[in-house]
CSV table of C-alpha atoms and ligand atoms in Angstrom, one decimal:
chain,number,residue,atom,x,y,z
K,1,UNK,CA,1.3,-29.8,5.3
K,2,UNK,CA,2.3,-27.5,7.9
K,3,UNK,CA,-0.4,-25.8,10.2
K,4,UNK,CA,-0.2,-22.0,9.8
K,5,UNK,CA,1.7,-20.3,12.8
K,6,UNK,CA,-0.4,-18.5,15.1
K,7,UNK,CA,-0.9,-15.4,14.1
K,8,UNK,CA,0.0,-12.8,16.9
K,9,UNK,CA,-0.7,-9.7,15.3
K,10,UNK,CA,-4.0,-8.3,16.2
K,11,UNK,CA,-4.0,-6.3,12.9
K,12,UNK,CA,-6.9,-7.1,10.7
K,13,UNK,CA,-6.8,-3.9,8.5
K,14,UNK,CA,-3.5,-2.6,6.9
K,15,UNK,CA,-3.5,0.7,5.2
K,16,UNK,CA,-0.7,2.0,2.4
K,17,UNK,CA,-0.5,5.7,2.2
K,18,UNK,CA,2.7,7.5,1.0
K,19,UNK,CA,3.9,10.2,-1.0
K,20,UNK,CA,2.9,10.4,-4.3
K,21,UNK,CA,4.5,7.6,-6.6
K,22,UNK,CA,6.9,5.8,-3.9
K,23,UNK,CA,5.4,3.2,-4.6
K,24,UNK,CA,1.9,2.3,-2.6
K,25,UNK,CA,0.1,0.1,-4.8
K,26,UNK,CA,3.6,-2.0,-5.3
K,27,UNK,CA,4.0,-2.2,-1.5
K,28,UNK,CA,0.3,-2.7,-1.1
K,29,UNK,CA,0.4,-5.9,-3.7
K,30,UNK,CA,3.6,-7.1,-2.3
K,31,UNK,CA,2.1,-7.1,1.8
K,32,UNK,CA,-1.1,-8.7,0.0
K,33,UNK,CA,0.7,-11.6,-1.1
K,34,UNK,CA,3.2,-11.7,1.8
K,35,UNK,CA,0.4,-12.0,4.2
K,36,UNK,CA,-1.9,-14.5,2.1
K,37,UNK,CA,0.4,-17.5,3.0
K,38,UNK,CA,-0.1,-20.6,4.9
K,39,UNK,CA,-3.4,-20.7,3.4
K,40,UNK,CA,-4.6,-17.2,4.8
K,41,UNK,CA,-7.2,-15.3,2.3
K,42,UNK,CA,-6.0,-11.6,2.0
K,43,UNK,CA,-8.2,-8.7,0.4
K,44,UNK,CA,-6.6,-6.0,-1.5
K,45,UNK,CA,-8.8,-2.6,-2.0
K,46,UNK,CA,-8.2,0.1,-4.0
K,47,UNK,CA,-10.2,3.2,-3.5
K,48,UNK,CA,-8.7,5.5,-6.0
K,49,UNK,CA,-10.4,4.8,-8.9
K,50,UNK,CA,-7.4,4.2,-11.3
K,51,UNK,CA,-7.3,0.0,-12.1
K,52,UNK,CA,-3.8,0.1,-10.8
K,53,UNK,CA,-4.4,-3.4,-8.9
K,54,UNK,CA,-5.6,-5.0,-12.3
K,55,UNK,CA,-2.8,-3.9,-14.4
K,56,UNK,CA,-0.1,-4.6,-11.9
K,57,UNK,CA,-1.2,-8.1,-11.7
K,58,UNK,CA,-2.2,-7.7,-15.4
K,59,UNK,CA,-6.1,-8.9,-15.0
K,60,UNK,CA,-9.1,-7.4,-16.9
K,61,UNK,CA,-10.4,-4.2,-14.7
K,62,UNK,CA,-11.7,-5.2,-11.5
K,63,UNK,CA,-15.7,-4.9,-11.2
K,64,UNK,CA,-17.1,-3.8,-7.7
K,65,UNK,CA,-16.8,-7.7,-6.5
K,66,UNK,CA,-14.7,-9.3,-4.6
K,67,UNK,CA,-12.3,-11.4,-7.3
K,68,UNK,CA,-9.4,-13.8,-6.5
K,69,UNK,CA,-6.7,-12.3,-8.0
K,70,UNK,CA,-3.7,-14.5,-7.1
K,71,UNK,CA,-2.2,-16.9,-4.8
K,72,UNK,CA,-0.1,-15.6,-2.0
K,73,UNK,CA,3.6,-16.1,-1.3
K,74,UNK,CA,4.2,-20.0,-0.3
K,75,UNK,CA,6.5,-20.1,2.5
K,76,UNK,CA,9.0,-22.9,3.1
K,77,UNK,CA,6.9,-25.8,4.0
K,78,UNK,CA,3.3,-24.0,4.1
K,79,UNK,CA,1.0,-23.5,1.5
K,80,UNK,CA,0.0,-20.8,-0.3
K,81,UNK,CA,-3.1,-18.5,0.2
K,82,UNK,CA,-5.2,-16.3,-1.8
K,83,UNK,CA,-5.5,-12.9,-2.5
K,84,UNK,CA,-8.9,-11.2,-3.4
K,85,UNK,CA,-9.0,-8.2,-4.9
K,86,UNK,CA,-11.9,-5.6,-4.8
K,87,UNK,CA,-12.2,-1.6,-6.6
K,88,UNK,CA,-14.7,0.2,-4.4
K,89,UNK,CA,-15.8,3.5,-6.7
K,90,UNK,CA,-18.0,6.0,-5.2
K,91,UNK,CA,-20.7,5.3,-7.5
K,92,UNK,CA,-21.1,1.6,-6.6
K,93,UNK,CA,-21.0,2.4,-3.0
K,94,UNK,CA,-23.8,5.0,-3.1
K,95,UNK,CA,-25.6,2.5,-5.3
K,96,UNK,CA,-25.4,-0.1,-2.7
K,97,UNK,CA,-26.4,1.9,0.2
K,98,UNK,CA,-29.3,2.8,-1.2
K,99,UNK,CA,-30.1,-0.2,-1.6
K,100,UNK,CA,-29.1,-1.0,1.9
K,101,UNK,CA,-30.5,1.4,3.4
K,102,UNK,CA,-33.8,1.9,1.6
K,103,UNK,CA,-34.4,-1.5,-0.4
K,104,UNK,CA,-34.1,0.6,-3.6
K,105,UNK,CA,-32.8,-3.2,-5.2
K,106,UNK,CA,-34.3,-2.6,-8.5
K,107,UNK,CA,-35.0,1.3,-8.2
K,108,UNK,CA,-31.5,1.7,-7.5
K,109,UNK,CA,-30.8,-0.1,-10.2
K,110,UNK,CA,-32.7,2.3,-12.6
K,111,UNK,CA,-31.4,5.3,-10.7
K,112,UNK,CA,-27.8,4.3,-12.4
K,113,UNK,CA,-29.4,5.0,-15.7
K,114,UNK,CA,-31.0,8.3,-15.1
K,115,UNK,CA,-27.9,9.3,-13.0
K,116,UNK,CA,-26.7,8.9,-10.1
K,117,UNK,CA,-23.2,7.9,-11.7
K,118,UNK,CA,-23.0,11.5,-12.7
K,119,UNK,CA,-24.6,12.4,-9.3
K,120,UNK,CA,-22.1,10.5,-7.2
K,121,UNK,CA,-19.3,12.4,-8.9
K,122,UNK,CA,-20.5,15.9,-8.1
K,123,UNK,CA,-20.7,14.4,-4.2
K,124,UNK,CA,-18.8,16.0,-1.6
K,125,UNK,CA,-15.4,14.5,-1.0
K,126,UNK,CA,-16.2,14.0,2.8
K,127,UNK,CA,-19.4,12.1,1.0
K,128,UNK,CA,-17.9,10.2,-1.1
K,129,UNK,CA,-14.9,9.9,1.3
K,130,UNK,CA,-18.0,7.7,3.5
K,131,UNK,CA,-18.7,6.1,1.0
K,132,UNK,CA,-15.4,4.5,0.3
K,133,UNK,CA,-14.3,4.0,4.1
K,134,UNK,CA,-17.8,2.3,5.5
K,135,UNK,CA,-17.2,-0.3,2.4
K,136,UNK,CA,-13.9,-1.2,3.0
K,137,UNK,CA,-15.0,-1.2,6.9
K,138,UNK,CA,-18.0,-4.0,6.1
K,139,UNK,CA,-15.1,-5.9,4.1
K,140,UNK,CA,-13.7,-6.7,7.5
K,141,UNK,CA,-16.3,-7.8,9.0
K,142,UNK,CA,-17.4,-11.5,8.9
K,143,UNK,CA,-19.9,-12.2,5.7
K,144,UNK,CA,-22.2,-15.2,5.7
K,145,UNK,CA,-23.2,-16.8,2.6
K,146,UNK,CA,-25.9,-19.8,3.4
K,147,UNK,CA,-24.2,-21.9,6.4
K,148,UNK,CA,-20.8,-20.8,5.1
K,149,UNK,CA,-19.1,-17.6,7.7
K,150,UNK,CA,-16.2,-16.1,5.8
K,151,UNK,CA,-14.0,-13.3,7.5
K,152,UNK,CA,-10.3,-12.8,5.4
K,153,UNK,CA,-7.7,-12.8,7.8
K,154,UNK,CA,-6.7,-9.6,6.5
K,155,UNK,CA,-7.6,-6.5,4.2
K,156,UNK,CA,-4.9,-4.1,2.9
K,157,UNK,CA,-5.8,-1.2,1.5
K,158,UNK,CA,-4.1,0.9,-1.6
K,159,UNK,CA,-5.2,4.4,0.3
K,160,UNK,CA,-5.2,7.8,-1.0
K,161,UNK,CA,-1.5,9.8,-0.3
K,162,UNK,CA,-0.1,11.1,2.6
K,163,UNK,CA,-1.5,14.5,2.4
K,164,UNK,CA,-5.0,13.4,2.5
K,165,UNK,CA,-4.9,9.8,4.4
K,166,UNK,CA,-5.6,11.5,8.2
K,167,UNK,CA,-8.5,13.2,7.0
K,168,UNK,CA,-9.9,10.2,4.5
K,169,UNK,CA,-9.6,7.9,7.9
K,170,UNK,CA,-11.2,10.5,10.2
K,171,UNK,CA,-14.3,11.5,7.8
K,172,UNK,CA,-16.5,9.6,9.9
K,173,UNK,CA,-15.6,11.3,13.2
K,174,UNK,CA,-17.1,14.0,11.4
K,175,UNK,CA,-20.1,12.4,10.7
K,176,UNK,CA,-20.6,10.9,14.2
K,177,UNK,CA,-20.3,14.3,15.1
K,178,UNK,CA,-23.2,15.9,12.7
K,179,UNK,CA,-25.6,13.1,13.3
K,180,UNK,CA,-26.5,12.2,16.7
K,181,UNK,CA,-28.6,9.0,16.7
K,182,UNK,CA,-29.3,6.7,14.3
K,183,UNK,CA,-28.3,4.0,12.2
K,184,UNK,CA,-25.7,6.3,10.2
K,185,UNK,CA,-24.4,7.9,13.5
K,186,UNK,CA,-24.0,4.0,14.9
K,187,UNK,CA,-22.0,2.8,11.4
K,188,UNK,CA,-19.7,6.0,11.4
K,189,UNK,CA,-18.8,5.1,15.8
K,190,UNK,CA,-18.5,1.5,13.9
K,191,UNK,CA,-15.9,2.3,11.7
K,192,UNK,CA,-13.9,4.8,13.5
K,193,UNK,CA,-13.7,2.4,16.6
K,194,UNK,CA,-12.0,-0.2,14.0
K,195,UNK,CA,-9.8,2.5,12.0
K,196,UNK,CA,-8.6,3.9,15.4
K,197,UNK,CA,-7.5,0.3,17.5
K,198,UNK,CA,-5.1,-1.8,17.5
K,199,UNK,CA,-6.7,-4.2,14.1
K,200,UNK,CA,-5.9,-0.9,12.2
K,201,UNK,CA,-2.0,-0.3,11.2
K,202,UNK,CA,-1.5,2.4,8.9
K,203,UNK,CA,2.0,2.2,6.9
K,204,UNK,CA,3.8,5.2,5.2
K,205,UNK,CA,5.7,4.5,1.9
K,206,UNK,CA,9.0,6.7,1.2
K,207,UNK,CA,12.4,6.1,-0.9
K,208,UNK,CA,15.1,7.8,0.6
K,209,UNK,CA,15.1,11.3,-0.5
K,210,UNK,CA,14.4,14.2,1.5
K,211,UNK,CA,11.4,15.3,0.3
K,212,UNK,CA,9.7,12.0,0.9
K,213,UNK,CA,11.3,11.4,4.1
K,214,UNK,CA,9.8,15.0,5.4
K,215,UNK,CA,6.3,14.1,4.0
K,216,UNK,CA,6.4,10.6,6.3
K,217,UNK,CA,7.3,12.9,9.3
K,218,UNK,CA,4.3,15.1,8.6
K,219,UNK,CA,2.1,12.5,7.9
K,220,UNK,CA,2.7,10.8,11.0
K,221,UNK,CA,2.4,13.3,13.0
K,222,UNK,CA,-0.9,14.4,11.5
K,223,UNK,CA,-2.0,10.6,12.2
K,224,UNK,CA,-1.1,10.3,15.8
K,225,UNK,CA,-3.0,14.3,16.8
K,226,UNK,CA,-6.3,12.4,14.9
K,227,UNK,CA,-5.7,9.5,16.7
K,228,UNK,CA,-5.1,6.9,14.5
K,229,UNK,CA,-2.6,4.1,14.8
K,230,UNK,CA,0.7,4.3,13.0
K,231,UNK,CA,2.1,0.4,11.6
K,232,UNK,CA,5.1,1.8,10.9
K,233,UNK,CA,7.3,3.0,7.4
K,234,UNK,CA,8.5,0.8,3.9
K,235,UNK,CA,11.7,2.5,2.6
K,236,UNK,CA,10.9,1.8,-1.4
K,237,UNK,CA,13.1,1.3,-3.6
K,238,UNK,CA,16.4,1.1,-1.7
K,239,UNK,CA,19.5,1.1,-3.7
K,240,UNK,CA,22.3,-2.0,-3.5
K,241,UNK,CA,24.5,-1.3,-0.2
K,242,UNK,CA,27.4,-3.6,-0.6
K,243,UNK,CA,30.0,-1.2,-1.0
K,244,UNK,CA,32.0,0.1,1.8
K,245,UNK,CA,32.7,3.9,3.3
K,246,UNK,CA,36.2,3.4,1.9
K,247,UNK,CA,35.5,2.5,-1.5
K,248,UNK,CA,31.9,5.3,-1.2
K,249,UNK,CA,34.5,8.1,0.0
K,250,UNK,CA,37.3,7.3,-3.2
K,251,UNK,CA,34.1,6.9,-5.8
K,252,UNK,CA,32.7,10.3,-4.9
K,253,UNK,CA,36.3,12.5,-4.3
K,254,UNK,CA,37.4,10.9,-8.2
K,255,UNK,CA,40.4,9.3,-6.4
K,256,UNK,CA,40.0,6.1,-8.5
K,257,UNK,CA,42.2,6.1,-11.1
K,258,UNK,CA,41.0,5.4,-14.7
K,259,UNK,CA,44.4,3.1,-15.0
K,260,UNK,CA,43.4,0.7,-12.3
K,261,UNK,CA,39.2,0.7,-13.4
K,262,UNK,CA,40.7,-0.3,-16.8
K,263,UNK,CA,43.4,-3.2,-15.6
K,264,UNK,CA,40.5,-5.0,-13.9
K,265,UNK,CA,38.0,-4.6,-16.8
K,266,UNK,CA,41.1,-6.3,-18.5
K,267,UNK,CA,41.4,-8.6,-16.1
K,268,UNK,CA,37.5,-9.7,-16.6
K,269,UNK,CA,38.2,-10.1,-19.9
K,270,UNK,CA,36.2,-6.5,-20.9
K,271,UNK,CA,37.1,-3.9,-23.6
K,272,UNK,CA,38.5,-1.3,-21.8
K,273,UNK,CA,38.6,1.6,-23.8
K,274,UNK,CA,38.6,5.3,-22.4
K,275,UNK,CA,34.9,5.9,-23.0
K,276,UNK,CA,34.1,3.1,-21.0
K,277,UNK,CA,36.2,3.5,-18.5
K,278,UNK,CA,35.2,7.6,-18.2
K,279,UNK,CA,31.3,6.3,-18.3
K,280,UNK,CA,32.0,3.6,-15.3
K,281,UNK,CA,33.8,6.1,-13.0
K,282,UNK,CA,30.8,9.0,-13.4
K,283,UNK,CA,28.3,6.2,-12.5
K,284,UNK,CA,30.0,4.9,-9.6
K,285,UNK,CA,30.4,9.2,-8.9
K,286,UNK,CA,26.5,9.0,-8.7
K,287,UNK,CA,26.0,6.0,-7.4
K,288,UNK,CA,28.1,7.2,-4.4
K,289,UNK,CA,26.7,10.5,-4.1
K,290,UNK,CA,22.9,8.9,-4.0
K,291,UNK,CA,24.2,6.3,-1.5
K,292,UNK,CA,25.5,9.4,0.5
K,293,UNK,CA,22.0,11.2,0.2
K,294,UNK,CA,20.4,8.0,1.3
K,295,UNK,CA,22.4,6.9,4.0
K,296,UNK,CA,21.8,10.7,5.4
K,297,UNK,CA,17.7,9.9,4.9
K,298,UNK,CA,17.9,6.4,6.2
K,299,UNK,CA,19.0,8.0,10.0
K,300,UNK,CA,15.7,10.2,9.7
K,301,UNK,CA,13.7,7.1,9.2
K,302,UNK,CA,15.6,5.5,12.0
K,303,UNK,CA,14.5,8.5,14.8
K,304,UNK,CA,11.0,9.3,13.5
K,305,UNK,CA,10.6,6.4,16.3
K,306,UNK,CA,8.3,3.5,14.9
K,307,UNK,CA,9.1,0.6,12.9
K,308,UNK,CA,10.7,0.5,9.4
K,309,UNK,CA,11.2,-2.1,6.7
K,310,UNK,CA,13.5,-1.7,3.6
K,311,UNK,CA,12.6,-3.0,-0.1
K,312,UNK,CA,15.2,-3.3,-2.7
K,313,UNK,CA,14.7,-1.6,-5.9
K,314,UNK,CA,14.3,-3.4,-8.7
K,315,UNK,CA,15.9,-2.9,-11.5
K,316,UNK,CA,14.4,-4.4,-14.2
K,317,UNK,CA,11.1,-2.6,-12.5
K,318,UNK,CA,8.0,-4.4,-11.2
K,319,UNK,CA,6.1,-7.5,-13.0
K,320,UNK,CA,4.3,-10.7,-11.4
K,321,UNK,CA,7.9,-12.4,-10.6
K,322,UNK,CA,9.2,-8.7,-8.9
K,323,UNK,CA,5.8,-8.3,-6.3
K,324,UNK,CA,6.3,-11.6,-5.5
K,325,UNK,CA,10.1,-11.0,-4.8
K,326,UNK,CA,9.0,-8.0,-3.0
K,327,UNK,CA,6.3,-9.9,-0.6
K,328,UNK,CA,9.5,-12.4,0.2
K,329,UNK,CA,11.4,-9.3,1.4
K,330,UNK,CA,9.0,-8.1,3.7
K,331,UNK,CA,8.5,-11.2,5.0
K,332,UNK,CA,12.2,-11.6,5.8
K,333,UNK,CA,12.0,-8.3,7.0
K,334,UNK,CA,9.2,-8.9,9.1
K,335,UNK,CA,6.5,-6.9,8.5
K,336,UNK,CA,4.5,-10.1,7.0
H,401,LIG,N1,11.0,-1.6,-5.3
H,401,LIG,C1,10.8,-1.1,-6.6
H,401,LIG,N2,11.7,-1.3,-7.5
H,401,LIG,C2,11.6,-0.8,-8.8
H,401,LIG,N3,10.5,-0.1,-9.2
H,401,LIG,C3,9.5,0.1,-8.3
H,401,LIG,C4,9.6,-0.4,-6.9
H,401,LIG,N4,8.5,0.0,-6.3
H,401,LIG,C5,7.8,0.7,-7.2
H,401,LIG,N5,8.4,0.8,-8.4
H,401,LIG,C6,7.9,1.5,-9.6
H,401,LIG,O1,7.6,2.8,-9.2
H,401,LIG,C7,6.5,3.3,-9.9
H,401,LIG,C8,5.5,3.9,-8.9
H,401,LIG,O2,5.0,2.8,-8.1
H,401,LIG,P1,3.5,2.7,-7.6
H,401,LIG,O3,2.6,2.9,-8.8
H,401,LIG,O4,3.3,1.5,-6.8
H,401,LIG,O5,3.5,4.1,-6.7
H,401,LIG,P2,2.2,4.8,-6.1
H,401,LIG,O6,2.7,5.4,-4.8
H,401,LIG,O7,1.1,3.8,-6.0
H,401,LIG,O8,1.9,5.9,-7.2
H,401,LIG,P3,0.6,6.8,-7.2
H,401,LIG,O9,0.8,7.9,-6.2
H,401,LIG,O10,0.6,7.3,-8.6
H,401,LIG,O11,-0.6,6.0,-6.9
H,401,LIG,C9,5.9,2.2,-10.7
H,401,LIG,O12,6.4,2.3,-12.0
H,401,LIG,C10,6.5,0.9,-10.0
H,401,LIG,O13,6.7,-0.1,-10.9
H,402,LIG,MG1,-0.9,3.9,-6.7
């Protein structure tokens, strides 16, 4: 067995945010299982309160417990780790600091019934916003059951979209600022000091269209003027690129003629009738037309001036076999 390689990167905490439906929780999954090799235990969070993590690995709903989920990628020669999933909901974060905080074990515990479910959802967002954070902060932190001291060697996090990450990350600056002493002021400097240094690196997820692409811009920008660190951008869903400029240029000006498209289909051994034939050359119109639209994107990506990693899209869409494929990508790519 292989030792793991050392593990340069100071990151401890990786954060997913993106627009809307790029593709987080895939990405999210797919760094999981990328980064739980050589034997390296990963936790996945999800704050959003929507199972996505359990039905994209197609496991019962996840409880408010840390739960092994899977095992990670195995790279060539090393073994495989593990990856730990956990759903943090407002209502069992409220639920456990009050038990923290005021030893309310069992009252706590009868609270839930007369409601503070139903409480906990009428709770500020900035509230419940410090709720969610300050867990997945204590998951990074080193946890000692008996003799045994457990840390994972990385938590990524399945984080709310672009629009609201900057201020879901900075609530507790907020807080530091309202109280001034005390064990809530000294938790909130806690977990802003680890969600603004160099352990924190918070990715954007886009696909290559412009509206996407803009929303990365803005949310980086928004990240860097509140002072949090920037890991860098995963281009989702990236469409096939092994056709030339040549071949691009003729598919989108309708200069391939039908004639020729047919001869080869022929030559494959393919019916070739006319409806085919018309079907194939408006696809490959598209096709080049998207590659163009992407191409245009993909220089935006390259001068917003930070990292970026590309993930194919699959076509068949994403089970067990395609996160997997996807964690192997980004660790080719290196961001895993
Ligand atoms: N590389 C890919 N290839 C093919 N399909 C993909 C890829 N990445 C994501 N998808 C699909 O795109 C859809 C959206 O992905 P996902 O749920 O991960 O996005 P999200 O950003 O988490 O969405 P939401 O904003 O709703 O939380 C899903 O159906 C997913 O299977
Ligand atoms: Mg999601």
């Amino acid at each position: 067995m292989t030792p793991a390689p050392a593990d340069r990167s100071p990151v401890r905490l990786h954060v997913v945010t993106g627009k809307g439906g790029t593709g987080k929780t895939t990405v999210a999954a797919a760094l999981a299982l990328a980064l739980a090799s050589h034997g390296r235990s990963v936790l996945l969070c999800e704050v959003e309160g929507r199972q996505g993590v359990a039905r994209l690995f197609d496991v019962d709903p996840l409880p408010y417990a840390e739960r092994r989920i899977a095992s990670g990628l195995t790279g060539p020669g090393g073994r495989a780790g593990t990856v730990h999933a956990l759903h943090i909901d407002p209502e069992s974060a409220l639920l456990e600091y009050l038990a923290m905080y005021y030893r309310l074990g069992r009252a706590g515990r009868a609270l839930d019934r007369f409601g503070v479910v139903e409480f906990a959802t009428t709770l500020a967002p900035g509230v419940r916003d410090v709720l969610l954070t300050g867990k997945v902060y204590e998951a990074t932190k080193e946890r000692r059951r008996g003799k045994d001291v457990r840390t994972y060697d990385a938590v990524v996090l399945d984080a709310p979209p672009t629009g609201r990450i900057a201020q879901f990350l900075g609530v507790n600056s907020e807080l530091a600022g309202l109280a001034r002493v005390g064990p809530i002021r000294a938790q909130a400097d806690l977990v802003m000091k680890l969600f603004r240094s160099p352990r924190t690196a918070i990715h954007l997820v886009t696909v290559l269209e412009e509206m996407a692409v803009q929303e990365t811009a803005d949310g980086i920008a928004q990240l860097r003027e509140a002072g949090l660190p920037v890991g860098g951008v995963v281009v989702n869903r990236v469409r096939p690129q092994d056709l030339g400029p040549e071949q691009l240029a003729a598919m989108r000006s309708g200069t391939i003629s039908a004639a020729d498209v047919a001869a080869d289909l022929e030559t494959a051994g393919l019916p070739t009738d006319d409806q085919l034939v018309a079907g194939l050359l408006a696809e490959a119109h598209d096709h080049a037309v998207r590659r163009e639209l992407e191409d245009r994107q993909r220089q935006v990506v390259a001068a917003l001036g930070v990292p970026s990693w590309e993930l194919p899209l699959l076509p068949a869409g994403i089970d067990l076999g395609g996160l997997y494929e996807l964690a192997a990508c980004l660790k080719e790519v290196g961001m895993a």
